[in-house]
Amino acid sequence: MREKIKEATTIVVKMGTTSVTHANGTLDFKKLEILARVLTDLENSGKKIVLVSSGAIGAGMNRMKLKERPKTLKEKQAAASVGQGLLMRVYHKFFDEYHQTVGQILLTKDVFKHSIKRNNAMNTFNALIDDGIIPIVNENDCIATDEIEEECFGDNDILSAMTADLVSADLLIILSDVDGLYDDNPSLNKDAQLIRTVPQVDNKILKSAGSSITCLGTGGMITKLGAAKYATNCGIDVIIASGDDCKTLYDILDGQEVGTIFLRNSKSNEIIQD
Ligand SMILES: Nc1ncnc2c1ncn2[C@@H]1O[C@H](COP(=O)(O)OP(=O)(O)O)[C@@H](O)[C@H]1O
Ligand SMILES: N[C@@H](CCC(=O)OP(=O)(O)O)C(=O)O
């Protein structure tokens, strides 16, 4: 069933806050360094890679010496403003080690609803991808407040699914602090079982998802399932797996049974072919 993953060419990889930062918000250099190496290697092998990375608020929070995630919207925006620059500087540094050029794209969700803005964003993505440059995407937190205002509604998960659709990706890989979708929140229920394959994101599956209990991650599994539903309906396979060791991306793309796979909705392909 996972054999077809080997053929995926355009791949969007989403790194959650918990995968790019330590618990105190400082950037996890070890993980980011490995991520840069693996993504460059995949790009060199002929894959087209887009990275969606969270972590701006965590990184900014630490630099501003805030002890906990800011509560008010303006404080979160200020932290994102400080942190986004830090995040990109670290990405530039690590990707440079492997002579891989990256470009920053900050998006707001309204871009996807507005045909001219959507087209402009798509042209930028295509120009970067055609030049072998890896776009690094985050939400433009300072002007788009829907993602950070309410912890439980929306986040970079859905943005990664919308981006995957925009670049006509074959595969969306969401890396997190959990190794896939469980039948119950594994942080609260130690008997929860990992689900390997989800043929369809239906109500039963949606009910298994809970929110995040970390102080930095937002949305938890609820927004990841929203993203999986969105992307699979666009004809894109989705894998949720652990971002602990980014070398796992090799195993995923080798078709190995890593994390949870959400199978693309085949009807969406029929619609596209019609
Ligand atoms: N059914 C579930 N399966 C797996 N994780 C779940 C589930 N329900 C809730 N979660 C929570 O979702 C968390 C991952 O989401 P989040 O903290 O927002 O990560 P990220 O920073 O990667 O977006 C897990 O650590 C877990 O506590
Ligand atoms: N765009 C913000 C939001 C964080 C966000 O979506 O977090 P996550 O649920 O960990 O992907 C940031 O970079 O901090």
PDB file of N, CA and C and ligand atoms in Angstrom, residues 14 16-18 54-58 138-139 141 147-148 155-156 217-218, ligand 2:
ATOM      1  N   LYS A  14       5.984  19.272   6.959  1.00  0.00           N
ATOM      2  CA  LYS A  14       5.614  20.259   7.992  1.00  0.00           C
ATOM      3  C   LYS A  14       6.252  19.889   9.328  1.00  0.00           C
ATOM      4  N   GLY A  16       6.336  20.781  13.243  1.00  0.00           N
ATOM      5  CA  GLY A  16       5.632  21.497  14.310  1.00  0.00           C
ATOM      6  C   GLY A  16       6.615  22.136  15.277  1.00  0.00           C
ATOM      7  N   THR A  17       6.088  23.035  16.097  1.00  0.00           N
ATOM      8  CA  THR A  17       6.923  23.707  17.105  1.00  0.00           C
ATOM      9  C   THR A  17       7.678  22.694  17.952  1.00  0.00           C
ATOM     10  N   THR A  18       6.970  21.633  18.358  1.00  0.00           N
ATOM     11  CA  THR A  18       7.587  20.637  19.241  1.00  0.00           C
ATOM     12  C   THR A  18       8.738  19.909  18.544  1.00  0.00           C
ATOM     13  N   SER A  54       6.935  25.680  11.789  1.00  0.00           N
ATOM     14  CA  SER A  54       6.502  26.482  12.940  1.00  0.00           C
ATOM     15  C   SER A  54       7.748  26.796  13.762  1.00  0.00           C
ATOM     16  N   GLY A  55       7.547  27.453  14.883  1.00  0.00           N
ATOM     17  CA  GLY A  55       8.651  27.672  15.817  1.00  0.00           C
ATOM     18  C   GLY A  55       8.987  29.132  16.051  1.00  0.00           C
ATOM     19  N   ALA A  56       8.350  30.054  15.279  1.00  0.00           N
ATOM     20  CA  ALA A  56       8.696  31.475  15.423  1.00  0.00           C
ATOM     21  C   ALA A  56       8.357  31.993  16.827  1.00  0.00           C
ATOM     22  N   ILE A  57       7.169  31.657  17.300  1.00  0.00           N
ATOM     23  CA  ILE A  57       6.754  32.196  18.611  1.00  0.00           C
ATOM     24  C   ILE A  57       7.650  31.625  19.717  1.00  0.00           C
ATOM     25  N   GLY A  58       7.909  30.311  19.638  1.00  0.00           N
ATOM     26  CA  GLY A  58       8.778  29.681  20.642  1.00  0.00           C
ATOM     27  C   GLY A  58      10.154  30.339  20.656  1.00  0.00           C
ATOM     28  N   ASN A 138       5.864  29.807   6.628  1.00  0.00           N
ATOM     29  CA  ASN A 138       5.207  29.928   7.930  1.00  0.00           C
ATOM     30  C   ASN A 138       4.032  30.864   7.732  1.00  0.00           C
ATOM     31  N   GLU A 139       3.110  30.859   8.692  1.00  0.00           N
ATOM     32  CA  GLU A 139       2.040  31.855   8.601  1.00  0.00           C
ATOM     33  C   GLU A 139       2.635  33.215   8.988  1.00  0.00           C
ATOM     34  N   ASP A 141       2.376  35.600  11.040  1.00  0.00           N
ATOM     35  CA  ASP A 141       1.656  35.748  12.301  1.00  0.00           C
ATOM     36  C   ASP A 141       1.363  37.200  12.678  1.00  0.00           C
ATOM     37  N   GLU A 147      -4.493  32.079  13.276  1.00  0.00           N
ATOM     38  CA  GLU A 147      -3.736  30.907  13.706  1.00  0.00           C
ATOM     39  C   GLU A 147      -3.335  30.944  15.174  1.00  0.00           C
ATOM     40  N   ILE A 148      -3.010  32.136  15.670  1.00  0.00           N
ATOM     41  CA  ILE A 148      -2.445  32.188  17.015  1.00  0.00           C
ATOM     42  C   ILE A 148      -3.412  32.750  18.055  1.00  0.00           C
ATOM     43  N   ASP A 155      -3.953  26.190  12.546  1.00  0.00           N
ATOM     44  CA  ASP A 155      -2.539  26.450  12.789  1.00  0.00           C
ATOM     45  C   ASP A 155      -1.777  26.069  11.540  1.00  0.00           C
ATOM     46  N   ASN A 156      -0.494  25.857  11.656  1.00  0.00           N
ATOM     47  CA  ASN A 156       0.294  25.557  10.466  1.00  0.00           C
ATOM     48  C   ASN A 156      -0.060  24.213   9.839  1.00  0.00           C
ATOM     49  N   GLY A 217       3.222  23.638  21.512  1.00  0.00           N
ATOM     50  CA  GLY A 217       2.474  23.161  20.350  1.00  0.00           C
ATOM     51  C   GLY A 217       1.066  23.746  20.380  1.00  0.00           C
ATOM     52  N   THR A 218       0.490  23.948  19.194  1.00  0.00           N
ATOM     53  CA  THR A 218      -0.883  24.442  19.155  1.00  0.00           C
ATOM     54  C   THR A 218      -1.726  23.470  18.354  1.00  0.00           C
TER      55      THR A 218
HETATM   56  N1  LIG B   2       3.210  30.275  13.122  1.00  0.00           N
HETATM   57  C1  LIG B   2       3.362  30.093  14.563  1.00  0.00           C
HETATM   58  C2  LIG B   2       2.352  29.082  15.024  1.00  0.00           C
HETATM   59  C3  LIG B   2       2.774  27.837  15.589  1.00  0.00           C
HETATM   60  C4  LIG B   2       2.011  26.582  15.144  1.00  0.00           C
HETATM   61  O1  LIG B   2       1.203  26.471  14.262  1.00  0.00           O
HETATM   62  O2  LIG B   2       2.485  25.586  15.895  1.00  0.00           O
HETATM   63  P1  LIG B   2       2.376  24.005  15.613  1.00  0.00           P
HETATM   64  O3  LIG B   2       0.989  23.544  16.023  1.00  0.00           O
HETATM   65  O4  LIG B   2       3.419  23.492  16.509  1.00  0.00           O
HETATM   66  O5  LIG B   2       2.644  23.751  14.175  1.00  0.00           O
HETATM   67  C5  LIG B   2       4.859  29.898  14.907  1.00  0.00           C
HETATM   68  O6  LIG B   2       5.701  29.802  14.006  1.00  0.00           O
HETATM   69  O7  LIG B   2       5.204  29.913  16.102  1.00  0.00           O
END
